[in-house]
């Protein structure tokens, strides 16, 4: 679940809950795709070191806490250790963003087609449903990308994979095509409801911070994105832990037979608090990632689509 994907939806779709009208669904122009790819890559780069620490804390029990993981990673692998596996998601962020944007826009357009002519805004339930649908579709396409990212992030000094292409080749050879979707059910249980949930706190916060009759400013957008990210990750983190453990189980980690088995074993050995490993890191990551992503996207869109010159009234 990326801030860049949601940035596309909020900044350009004009189908937002409460205040905006529902427009005809359209295909994303090239410049929007480019802006989303660049802003997504920037946001990904800012949050990636914390994401790597989070994945290692969730999937491996050798670390005593955040600082221990950071120190051990840096001492054994240097700064490079915090950016393992980043190339693959950076290269595919544009595809992910356009996929989420297109699915959300089309789903919301379909759900609201009967009220479009009356200018009635989309309801919270419609926004949630459209978000869930976009989350489901992106899981089907992006599960292998997420798996490769987690596998590369999780390996430390003994490098099993030389890079994303080699990682895919090894997984296909040793685990088959199904191996690329290991942890896919947990990813689905995480992303489908959370993509729907994200839209609701975003819209509430954005509306509170925006004066009536005015467009939301940069501060409102950044704060709304940050708040939405923190709220969403509070719900997403338990299944995020399960997902990371299932994805790493095929790479020398502990083997689990499925989601329920992973949950039972994790609770038995580490207690219920295991499901909140990485919550602090996810929350800390949400604000800077959203800030960089939304701000860079907005700036690029102003460059690509300059606002028309204002004319004084006669």
Tab-separated table of C-alpha atoms in Angstrom:
chain	number	residue	atom	x	y	z
A	1	UNK	CA	0.000	0.000	0.000
A	2	UNK	CA	1.746	3.130	-1.186
A	3	UNK	CA	1.186	6.809	-0.613
A	4	UNK	CA	1.907	7.407	-4.283
A	5	UNK	CA	-1.034	5.256	-5.361
A	6	UNK	CA	-3.384	7.192	-3.135
A	7	UNK	CA	-1.819	10.482	-4.166
A	8	UNK	CA	-2.991	9.821	-7.726
A	9	UNK	CA	-6.514	9.198	-6.567
A	10	UNK	CA	-6.878	12.186	-4.289
A	11	UNK	CA	-5.151	14.795	-6.385
A	12	UNK	CA	-6.704	14.160	-9.779
A	13	UNK	CA	-9.766	11.916	-9.715
A	14	UNK	CA	-12.225	14.603	-8.536
A	15	UNK	CA	-14.545	11.931	-7.185
A	16	UNK	CA	-14.003	12.607	-3.508
A	17	UNK	CA	-16.449	11.973	-0.703
A	18	UNK	CA	-18.441	14.901	0.795
A	19	UNK	CA	-17.640	17.768	-1.522
A	20	UNK	CA	-16.606	16.901	-5.063
A	21	UNK	CA	-18.753	15.915	-7.989
A	22	UNK	CA	-18.404	12.586	-9.765
A	23	UNK	CA	-16.972	13.059	-13.237
A	24	UNK	CA	-16.777	10.824	-16.262
A	25	UNK	CA	-14.079	8.199	-15.831
A	26	UNK	CA	-11.045	8.828	-17.979
A	27	UNK	CA	-7.744	7.190	-18.736
A	28	UNK	CA	-4.742	8.626	-16.937
A	29	UNK	CA	-2.729	10.965	-19.199
A	30	UNK	CA	0.979	10.378	-19.683
A	31	UNK	CA	1.984	13.443	-17.653
A	32	UNK	CA	-0.025	12.264	-14.650
A	33	UNK	CA	1.574	8.836	-14.964
A	34	UNK	CA	5.008	10.506	-15.061
A	35	UNK	CA	4.261	12.765	-12.089
A	36	UNK	CA	3.000	9.828	-10.066
A	37	UNK	CA	6.023	7.718	-10.935
A	38	UNK	CA	8.475	10.442	-9.897
A	39	UNK	CA	6.633	11.403	-6.712
A	40	UNK	CA	6.128	7.742	-5.858
A	41	UNK	CA	9.828	7.026	-6.261
A	42	UNK	CA	10.749	10.013	-4.075
A	43	UNK	CA	8.311	8.983	-1.350
A	44	UNK	CA	9.505	5.395	-1.555
A	45	UNK	CA	13.119	6.484	-1.139
A	46	UNK	CA	12.318	8.555	1.943
A	47	UNK	CA	10.436	5.773	3.700
A	48	UNK	CA	12.389	2.756	2.489
A	49	UNK	CA	15.030	2.549	5.270
A	50	UNK	CA	12.288	2.466	7.918
A	51	UNK	CA	10.388	-0.084	5.837
A	52	UNK	CA	13.452	-2.340	5.739
A	53	UNK	CA	13.839	-2.162	9.516
A	54	UNK	CA	10.123	-2.898	9.900
A	55	UNK	CA	10.292	-5.979	7.651
A	56	UNK	CA	13.294	-7.362	9.541
A	57	UNK	CA	11.665	-6.815	12.930
A	58	UNK	CA	8.467	-8.497	11.764
A	59	UNK	CA	10.009	-11.482	9.984
A	60	UNK	CA	13.078	-12.189	12.138
A	61	UNK	CA	13.378	-12.682	15.896
A	62	UNK	CA	17.107	-11.930	16.159
A	63	UNK	CA	16.533	-8.225	16.780
A	64	UNK	CA	15.677	-6.871	20.226
A	65	UNK	CA	14.127	-3.658	18.936
A	66	UNK	CA	14.316	-0.817	16.441
A	67	UNK	CA	17.690	0.572	17.487
A	68	UNK	CA	19.269	-2.870	17.754
A	69	UNK	CA	18.093	-3.654	14.218
A	70	UNK	CA	19.381	-0.323	12.870
A	71	UNK	CA	22.795	-0.716	14.539
A	72	UNK	CA	23.206	-4.348	13.501
A	73	UNK	CA	22.137	-3.651	9.907
A	74	UNK	CA	24.501	-0.694	9.578
A	75	UNK	CA	27.465	-2.459	11.212
A	76	UNK	CA	27.186	-5.528	8.973
A	77	UNK	CA	25.880	-4.047	5.719
A	78	UNK	CA	26.414	-0.294	5.808
A	79	UNK	CA	23.884	2.185	4.407
A	80	UNK	CA	23.256	-0.126	1.461
A	81	UNK	CA	21.576	-2.582	3.813
A	82	UNK	CA	18.670	-0.197	4.367
A	83	UNK	CA	17.926	0.093	0.639
A	84	UNK	CA	17.993	-3.562	-0.400
A	85	UNK	CA	15.306	-4.414	-2.937
A	86	UNK	CA	14.304	-0.810	-3.608
A	87	UNK	CA	14.979	-0.840	-7.368
A	88	UNK	CA	12.094	-3.167	-8.214
A	89	UNK	CA	9.292	-1.163	-6.511
A	90	UNK	CA	10.760	2.123	-7.804
A	91	UNK	CA	10.674	0.862	-11.390
A	92	UNK	CA	7.121	-0.431	-11.034
A	93	UNK	CA	5.572	2.394	-8.996
A	94	UNK	CA	4.090	4.048	-12.083
A	95	UNK	CA	2.306	0.848	-13.081
A	96	UNK	CA	1.035	0.347	-9.539
A	97	UNK	CA	-0.225	3.915	-9.295
A	98	UNK	CA	-2.017	3.899	-12.630
A	99	UNK	CA	-3.591	0.541	-11.795
A	100	UNK	CA	-4.935	1.736	-8.444
A	101	UNK	CA	-6.102	5.050	-9.916
A	102	UNK	CA	-7.885	3.424	-12.841
A	103	UNK	CA	-9.602	0.760	-10.737
A	104	UNK	CA	-10.729	3.234	-8.089
A	105	UNK	CA	-12.015	5.788	-10.600
A	106	UNK	CA	-13.890	3.208	-12.666
A	107	UNK	CA	-15.353	1.463	-9.621
A	108	UNK	CA	-16.536	4.727	-8.078
A	109	UNK	CA	-17.909	5.864	-11.426
A	110	UNK	CA	-19.890	2.636	-11.743
A	111	UNK	CA	-21.223	2.833	-8.189
A	112	UNK	CA	-22.344	6.456	-8.589
A	113	UNK	CA	-23.574	6.488	-12.192
A	114	UNK	CA	-27.223	6.798	-11.152
A	115	UNK	CA	-26.547	9.907	-9.047
A	116	UNK	CA	-24.054	11.564	-11.384
A	117	UNK	CA	-26.678	13.539	-13.301
A	118	UNK	CA	-28.061	14.951	-10.043
A	119	UNK	CA	-24.639	16.177	-8.912
A	120	UNK	CA	-24.881	14.112	-5.739
A	121	UNK	CA	-21.484	13.353	-4.135
A	122	UNK	CA	-20.275	9.827	-3.505
A	123	UNK	CA	-21.196	8.362	-0.124
A	124	UNK	CA	-18.736	6.996	2.417
A	125	UNK	CA	-19.871	3.444	1.627
A	126	UNK	CA	-19.285	3.984	-2.102
A	127	UNK	CA	-15.822	5.429	-1.511
A	128	UNK	CA	-14.948	2.528	0.799
A	129	UNK	CA	-16.205	-0.064	-1.695
A	130	UNK	CA	-14.313	1.497	-4.604
A	131	UNK	CA	-11.159	1.635	-2.494
A	132	UNK	CA	-11.529	-2.029	-1.546
A	133	UNK	CA	-11.910	-2.968	-5.209
A	134	UNK	CA	-8.759	-1.057	-6.188
A	135	UNK	CA	-6.912	-2.783	-3.345
A	136	UNK	CA	-8.019	-6.214	-4.539
A	137	UNK	CA	-6.931	-5.645	-8.143
A	138	UNK	CA	-3.542	-4.227	-7.187
A	139	UNK	CA	-2.894	-7.238	-4.916
A	140	UNK	CA	-3.395	-9.622	-7.847
A	141	UNK	CA	-0.832	-7.722	-9.918
A	142	UNK	CA	1.574	-6.442	-7.261
A	143	UNK	CA	1.861	-9.428	-4.881
A	144	UNK	CA	4.998	-10.735	-6.675
A	145	UNK	CA	6.578	-7.257	-6.532
A	146	UNK	CA	5.952	-7.045	-2.791
A	147	UNK	CA	7.282	-10.578	-2.265
A	148	UNK	CA	10.556	-9.815	-4.065
A	149	UNK	CA	10.930	-6.579	-2.084
A	150	UNK	CA	10.467	-8.364	1.245
A	151	UNK	CA	12.824	-11.215	0.306
A	152	UNK	CA	15.589	-8.770	-0.658
A	153	UNK	CA	15.012	-6.624	2.427
A	154	UNK	CA	15.081	-9.634	4.724
A	155	UNK	CA	18.445	-11.041	3.656
A	156	UNK	CA	21.417	-9.743	5.621
A	157	UNK	CA	25.093	-10.603	5.168
A	158	UNK	CA	24.512	-13.995	3.539
A	159	UNK	CA	22.979	-12.819	0.277
A	160	UNK	CA	20.762	-15.544	-1.158
A	161	UNK	CA	19.547	-13.316	-3.980
A	162	UNK	CA	21.769	-11.128	-6.164
A	163	UNK	CA	18.966	-8.816	-7.210
A	164	UNK	CA	15.267	-8.694	-8.164
A	165	UNK	CA	15.628	-10.651	-11.431
A	166	UNK	CA	17.727	-13.354	-9.755
A	167	UNK	CA	15.242	-13.448	-6.872
A	168	UNK	CA	12.326	-14.074	-9.260
A	169	UNK	CA	14.308	-16.771	-11.087
A	170	UNK	CA	15.188	-18.585	-7.847
A	171	UNK	CA	11.606	-18.436	-6.572
A	172	UNK	CA	10.239	-19.829	-9.851
A	173	UNK	CA	12.847	-22.609	-9.873
A	174	UNK	CA	12.431	-23.647	-6.240
A	175	UNK	CA	8.808	-22.794	-5.454
A	176	UNK	CA	7.094	-22.538	-8.816
A	177	UNK	CA	4.666	-19.837	-9.937
A	178	UNK	CA	2.719	-20.206	-6.687
A	179	UNK	CA	5.836	-19.099	-4.843
A	180	UNK	CA	5.496	-15.587	-6.261
A	181	UNK	CA	2.146	-15.305	-4.483
A	182	UNK	CA	3.327	-16.628	-1.110
A	183	UNK	CA	1.643	-14.504	1.541
A	184	UNK	CA	-0.889	-13.329	-1.028
A	185	UNK	CA	-3.903	-14.075	1.178
A	186	UNK	CA	-2.412	-12.068	4.046
A	187	UNK	CA	-1.624	-9.245	1.607
A	188	UNK	CA	-5.236	-9.335	0.402
A	189	UNK	CA	-6.593	-9.278	3.959
A	190	UNK	CA	-4.329	-6.303	4.653
A	191	UNK	CA	-4.796	-4.198	1.534
A	192	UNK	CA	-8.427	-4.699	0.503
A	193	UNK	CA	-10.046	-3.186	3.632
A	194	UNK	CA	-7.207	-0.729	4.205
A	195	UNK	CA	-7.393	0.792	0.733
A	196	UNK	CA	-11.065	1.409	1.441
A	197	UNK	CA	-10.395	2.697	4.946
A	198	UNK	CA	-7.668	5.118	3.873
A	199	UNK	CA	-10.080	7.356	1.998
A	200	UNK	CA	-12.324	8.060	4.972
A	201	UNK	CA	-9.898	9.669	7.497
A	202	UNK	CA	-8.216	11.468	4.587
A	203	UNK	CA	-11.454	13.148	3.528
A	204	UNK	CA	-12.525	13.996	7.088
A	205	UNK	CA	-9.146	15.589	7.916
A	206	UNK	CA	-8.950	17.408	4.595
A	207	UNK	CA	-12.447	18.841	5.051
A	208	UNK	CA	-11.720	20.020	8.613
A	209	UNK	CA	-8.537	21.818	7.497
A	210	UNK	CA	-10.099	23.468	4.429
A	211	UNK	CA	-12.270	26.581	4.546
A	212	UNK	CA	-15.683	26.311	2.903
A	213	UNK	CA	-15.646	27.232	-0.756
A	214	UNK	CA	-11.856	26.986	-1.062
A	215	UNK	CA	-9.524	24.372	-2.495
A	216	UNK	CA	-7.459	22.418	0.080
A	217	UNK	CA	-4.010	23.898	0.608
A	218	UNK	CA	-0.694	22.077	0.786
A	219	UNK	CA	-0.812	21.873	4.588
A	220	UNK	CA	-4.299	20.337	4.545
A	221	UNK	CA	-3.279	17.757	1.944
A	222	UNK	CA	-0.093	16.770	3.775
A	223	UNK	CA	-1.772	16.533	7.179
A	224	UNK	CA	-4.709	14.589	5.766
A	225	UNK	CA	-2.383	12.138	4.058
A	226	UNK	CA	-0.294	11.716	7.193
A	227	UNK	CA	-3.293	11.188	9.472
A	228	UNK	CA	-4.844	8.742	7.019
A	229	UNK	CA	-1.570	6.836	6.801
A	230	UNK	CA	-1.227	6.492	10.572
A	231	UNK	CA	-4.867	5.446	11.032
A	232	UNK	CA	-4.697	2.944	8.192
A	233	UNK	CA	-1.431	1.358	9.339
A	234	UNK	CA	-2.884	0.919	12.824
A	235	UNK	CA	-5.369	-1.477	11.248
A	236	UNK	CA	-2.970	-2.904	8.655
A	237	UNK	CA	0.015	-3.763	10.877
A	238	UNK	CA	-1.285	-7.079	12.359
A	239	UNK	CA	-1.819	-8.620	8.930
A	240	UNK	CA	1.366	-6.921	7.695
A	241	UNK	CA	3.306	-8.966	10.262
A	242	UNK	CA	1.666	-12.201	9.091
A	243	UNK	CA	2.326	-11.304	5.448
A	244	UNK	CA	6.025	-10.637	6.039
A	245	UNK	CA	6.489	-13.923	7.917
A	246	UNK	CA	4.730	-15.956	5.241
A	247	UNK	CA	6.731	-14.272	2.481
A	248	UNK	CA	10.037	-14.968	4.226
A	249	UNK	CA	9.148	-18.588	5.045
A	250	UNK	CA	10.263	-19.761	1.612
A	251	UNK	CA	13.664	-18.119	1.932
A	252	UNK	CA	15.093	-19.998	4.881
A	253	UNK	CA	12.715	-18.521	7.432
A	254	UNK	CA	10.321	-20.503	9.581
A	255	UNK	CA	7.783	-22.474	7.558
A	256	UNK	CA	4.087	-21.779	8.034
A	257	UNK	CA	1.240	-23.682	6.405
A	258	UNK	CA	-0.951	-20.617	6.061
A	259	UNK	CA	-2.340	-17.451	7.625
A	260	UNK	CA	-4.051	-19.110	10.604
A	261	UNK	CA	-1.056	-21.350	11.362
A	262	UNK	CA	1.265	-18.336	11.278
A	263	UNK	CA	-1.029	-16.419	13.633
A	264	UNK	CA	-1.318	-19.333	16.085
A	265	UNK	CA	2.431	-19.988	16.199
A	266	UNK	CA	3.277	-16.284	16.501
A	267	UNK	CA	0.854	-15.737	19.397
A	268	UNK	CA	1.985	-18.906	21.192
A	269	UNK	CA	5.666	-17.950	21.019
A	270	UNK	CA	5.572	-14.149	21.271
A	271	UNK	CA	2.161	-13.180	22.614
A	272	UNK	CA	-0.536	-10.973	21.084
A	273	UNK	CA	1.827	-7.995	20.952
A	274	UNK	CA	3.624	-9.690	18.047
A	275	UNK	CA	0.901	-8.380	15.728
A	276	UNK	CA	1.950	-4.810	16.444
A	277	UNK	CA	5.611	-5.209	15.563
A	278	UNK	CA	6.471	-2.380	13.207
A	279	UNK	CA	3.469	-0.214	14.129
A	280	UNK	CA	5.675	2.596	15.437
A	281	UNK	CA	7.833	2.465	12.314
A	282	UNK	CA	4.787	2.407	10.046
A	283	UNK	CA	3.362	5.434	11.841
A	284	UNK	CA	6.661	7.337	11.750
A	285	UNK	CA	7.025	6.513	8.068
A	286	UNK	CA	3.507	7.627	7.115
A	287	UNK	CA	4.033	11.357	7.600
A	288	UNK	CA	7.332	11.926	5.750
A	289	UNK	CA	6.388	9.555	2.927
A	290	UNK	CA	3.041	11.256	2.395
A	291	UNK	CA	4.596	14.702	2.746
A	292	UNK	CA	7.227	14.078	0.074
A	293	UNK	CA	4.875	12.193	-2.233
A	294	UNK	CA	1.972	14.627	-2.119
A	295	UNK	CA	4.128	17.758	-2.229
A	296	UNK	CA	6.268	16.555	-5.138
A	297	UNK	CA	3.197	15.354	-7.049
A	298	UNK	CA	1.401	18.668	-6.558
A	299	UNK	CA	4.501	20.614	-7.639
A	300	UNK	CA	4.981	18.478	-10.755
A	301	UNK	CA	1.324	18.796	-11.736
A	302	UNK	CA	1.556	22.593	-11.457
A	303	UNK	CA	4.541	22.467	-13.820
A	304	UNK	CA	2.829	20.091	-16.262
A	305	UNK	CA	-0.571	21.828	-16.051
A	306	UNK	CA	0.031	25.533	-15.239
A	307	UNK	CA	-3.087	27.213	-13.819
A	308	UNK	CA	-4.756	29.659	-16.241
A	309	UNK	CA	-3.859	33.290	-15.777
A	310	UNK	CA	-6.454	35.053	-13.667
A	311	UNK	CA	-8.315	37.950	-15.264
A	312	UNK	CA	-9.614	40.849	-13.289
A	313	UNK	CA	-13.393	41.205	-13.398
A	314	UNK	CA	-14.734	44.002	-15.618
